[in-house]
């Protein structure tokens, strides 16, 4: 599982994806969030990461941590369906790290 030091290293408008608490990247597929939290407190962010079993996306922007429970799916159609059902703004395409809006 990552720790507070890892969170401190994330630069503004930067992030990472975790699977079972370890940083991961994929070459294909789509990442989609099902729920999440926003916080300015790193301890709260770490608690959310643990609550999500280390299966989440982390984004840091302007002093706010965004922790989203997320998963990888194979198709854009499936990711959009999940994203829309969970009121997400966008999904991530792993192949080129681009976003598709829900």
PDB file of C-alpha atoms in Angstrom:
ATOM      1  CA  UNK A   1       0.000   0.000   0.000  1.00  0.00           C
ATOM      2  CA  UNK A   2       1.276   3.492  -0.771  1.00  0.00           C
ATOM      3  CA  UNK A   3       1.964   5.926   2.054  1.00  0.00           C
ATOM      4  CA  UNK A   4       1.766   9.641   2.831  1.00  0.00           C
ATOM      5  CA  UNK A   5       5.226  10.217   1.314  1.00  0.00           C
ATOM      6  CA  UNK A   6       3.927   8.957  -2.035  1.00  0.00           C
ATOM      7  CA  UNK A   7       1.006  11.387  -1.853  1.00  0.00           C
ATOM      8  CA  UNK A   8       3.349  14.274  -1.020  1.00  0.00           C
ATOM      9  CA  UNK A   9       5.329  13.575  -4.217  1.00  0.00           C
ATOM     10  CA  UNK A  10       2.306  14.071  -6.492  1.00  0.00           C
ATOM     11  CA  UNK A  11       2.580  17.463  -8.168  1.00  0.00           C
ATOM     12  CA  UNK A  12      -0.316  19.848  -8.809  1.00  0.00           C
ATOM     13  CA  UNK A  13      -2.627  18.447 -11.508  1.00  0.00           C
ATOM     14  CA  UNK A  14      -0.901  15.088 -11.240  1.00  0.00           C
ATOM     15  CA  UNK A  15      -2.107  11.707 -10.169  1.00  0.00           C
ATOM     16  CA  UNK A  16      -1.795   7.975 -10.304  1.00  0.00           C
ATOM     17  CA  UNK A  17      -3.839   4.800 -10.354  1.00  0.00           C
ATOM     18  CA  UNK A  18      -3.612   2.018  -7.800  1.00  0.00           C
ATOM     19  CA  UNK A  19      -4.494  -1.648  -7.974  1.00  0.00           C
ATOM     20  CA  UNK A  20      -4.346  -3.451  -4.642  1.00  0.00           C
ATOM     21  CA  UNK A  21      -2.384  -0.507  -3.248  1.00  0.00           C
ATOM     22  CA  UNK A  22       0.348  -0.530  -5.889  1.00  0.00           C
ATOM     23  CA  UNK A  23       0.868   2.050  -8.642  1.00  0.00           C
ATOM     24  CA  UNK A  24      -0.164   0.585 -11.989  1.00  0.00           C
ATOM     25  CA  UNK A  25      -0.482   1.583 -15.637  1.00  0.00           C
ATOM     26  CA  UNK A  26      -2.129  -0.302 -18.472  1.00  0.00           C
ATOM     27  CA  UNK A  27      -1.533  -0.269 -22.225  1.00  0.00           C
ATOM     28  CA  UNK A  28      -5.184  -0.669 -23.154  1.00  0.00           C
ATOM     29  CA  UNK A  29      -8.706  -0.444 -21.810  1.00  0.00           C
ATOM     30  CA  UNK A  30     -10.527   2.277 -19.925  1.00  0.00           C
ATOM     31  CA  UNK A  31     -10.459   3.397 -16.293  1.00  0.00           C
ATOM     32  CA  UNK A  32     -13.761   4.424 -14.767  1.00  0.00           C
ATOM     33  CA  UNK A  33     -14.682   5.615 -11.279  1.00  0.00           C
ATOM     34  CA  UNK A  34     -17.754   4.464  -9.420  1.00  0.00           C
ATOM     35  CA  UNK A  35     -17.551   6.756  -6.393  1.00  0.00           C
ATOM     36  CA  UNK A  36     -15.128   9.107  -4.707  1.00  0.00           C
ATOM     37  CA  UNK A  37     -14.227  11.768  -2.191  1.00  0.00           C
ATOM     38  CA  UNK A  38     -12.614  15.205  -2.223  1.00  0.00           C
ATOM     39  CA  UNK A  39     -10.462  16.368   0.677  1.00  0.00           C
ATOM     40  CA  UNK A  40      -7.720  18.823   1.587  1.00  0.00           C
ATOM     41  CA  UNK A  41      -6.474  16.454   4.319  1.00  0.00           C
ATOM     42  CA  UNK A  42      -3.871  13.837   3.339  1.00  0.00           C
ATOM     43  CA  UNK A  43      -4.832  11.626   6.286  1.00  0.00           C
ATOM     44  CA  UNK A  44      -8.439  11.548   5.058  1.00  0.00           C
ATOM     45  CA  UNK A  45      -7.137  10.765   1.545  1.00  0.00           C
ATOM     46  CA  UNK A  46      -5.129   7.809   2.900  1.00  0.00           C
ATOM     47  CA  UNK A  47      -8.178   6.523   4.792  1.00  0.00           C
ATOM     48  CA  UNK A  48     -10.205   6.610   1.557  1.00  0.00           C
ATOM     49  CA  UNK A  49      -7.451   4.755  -0.320  1.00  0.00           C
ATOM     50  CA  UNK A  50      -7.509   2.050   2.370  1.00  0.00           C
ATOM     51  CA  UNK A  51     -11.334   1.959   2.402  1.00  0.00           C
ATOM     52  CA  UNK A  52     -11.281   1.354  -1.365  1.00  0.00           C
ATOM     53  CA  UNK A  53      -8.870  -1.542  -0.890  1.00  0.00           C
ATOM     54  CA  UNK A  54      -6.152   0.328  -2.751  1.00  0.00           C
ATOM     55  CA  UNK A  55      -8.173   0.145  -5.990  1.00  0.00           C
ATOM     56  CA  UNK A  56      -8.538   3.788  -6.868  1.00  0.00           C
ATOM     57  CA  UNK A  57      -7.396   6.780  -8.814  1.00  0.00           C
ATOM     58  CA  UNK A  58      -5.692   9.681  -7.067  1.00  0.00           C
ATOM     59  CA  UNK A  59      -5.623  13.219  -8.431  1.00  0.00           C
ATOM     60  CA  UNK A  60      -4.221  16.339  -6.748  1.00  0.00           C
ATOM     61  CA  UNK A  61      -5.271  19.802  -7.894  1.00  0.00           C
ATOM     62  CA  UNK A  62      -4.974  23.167  -6.150  1.00  0.00           C
ATOM     63  CA  UNK A  63      -4.673  21.694  -2.655  1.00  0.00           C
ATOM     64  CA  UNK A  64      -7.509  19.190  -3.064  1.00  0.00           C
ATOM     65  CA  UNK A  65      -7.097  15.411  -3.177  1.00  0.00           C
ATOM     66  CA  UNK A  66      -9.595  13.514  -5.330  1.00  0.00           C
ATOM     67  CA  UNK A  67      -9.747   9.823  -4.461  1.00  0.00           C
ATOM     68  CA  UNK A  68     -11.985   7.758  -6.743  1.00  0.00           C
ATOM     69  CA  UNK A  69     -12.773   4.088  -6.392  1.00  0.00           C
ATOM     70  CA  UNK A  70     -12.133   2.889  -9.916  1.00  0.00           C
ATOM     71  CA  UNK A  71     -11.660  -0.103 -12.135  1.00  0.00           C
ATOM     72  CA  UNK A  72     -10.393  -0.965 -15.584  1.00  0.00           C
ATOM     73  CA  UNK A  73     -12.776  -2.248 -18.243  1.00  0.00           C
ATOM     74  CA  UNK A  74     -12.056  -3.341 -21.810  1.00  0.00           C
ATOM     75  CA  UNK A  75     -14.454  -1.247 -23.849  1.00  0.00           C
ATOM     76  CA  UNK A  76     -15.341   2.411 -24.107  1.00  0.00           C
ATOM     77  CA  UNK A  77     -19.030   1.493 -24.228  1.00  0.00           C
ATOM     78  CA  UNK A  78     -18.845  -0.337 -20.893  1.00  0.00           C
ATOM     79  CA  UNK A  79     -16.812   2.465 -19.283  1.00  0.00           C
ATOM     80  CA  UNK A  80     -19.276   5.122 -20.487  1.00  0.00           C
ATOM     81  CA  UNK A  81     -22.229   3.091 -19.210  1.00  0.00           C
ATOM     82  CA  UNK A  82     -20.646   2.760 -15.756  1.00  0.00           C
ATOM     83  CA  UNK A  83     -19.465   6.377 -15.748  1.00  0.00           C
ATOM     84  CA  UNK A  84     -22.892   7.756 -16.622  1.00  0.00           C
ATOM     85  CA  UNK A  85     -24.603   5.537 -14.036  1.00  0.00           C
ATOM     86  CA  UNK A  86     -22.168   6.814 -11.390  1.00  0.00           C
ATOM     87  CA  UNK A  87     -22.418  10.495 -12.425  1.00  0.00           C
ATOM     88  CA  UNK A  88     -18.797  10.714 -13.537  1.00  0.00           C
ATOM     89  CA  UNK A  89     -17.506  13.554 -15.710  1.00  0.00           C
ATOM     90  CA  UNK A  90     -15.104  11.466 -17.774  1.00  0.00           C
ATOM     91  CA  UNK A  91     -13.313   8.152 -18.271  1.00  0.00           C
ATOM     92  CA  UNK A  92      -9.626   7.554 -19.017  1.00  0.00           C
ATOM     93  CA  UNK A  93      -8.331   5.801 -22.137  1.00  0.00           C
ATOM     94  CA  UNK A  94      -5.137   4.021 -21.124  1.00  0.00           C
ATOM     95  CA  UNK A  95      -3.656   3.753 -24.634  1.00  0.00           C
ATOM     96  CA  UNK A  96      -2.966   7.488 -24.894  1.00  0.00           C
ATOM     97  CA  UNK A  97      -4.052   8.828 -21.467  1.00  0.00           C
ATOM     98  CA  UNK A  98      -6.883  10.832 -23.030  1.00  0.00           C
ATOM     99  CA  UNK A  99     -10.325  11.474 -21.588  1.00  0.00           C
ATOM    100  CA  UNK A 100     -13.740  10.753 -23.011  1.00  0.00           C
ATOM    101  CA  UNK A 101     -16.581  12.712 -21.463  1.00  0.00           C
ATOM    102  CA  UNK A 102     -19.607  10.856 -20.142  1.00  0.00           C
TER     103      UNK A 102
END
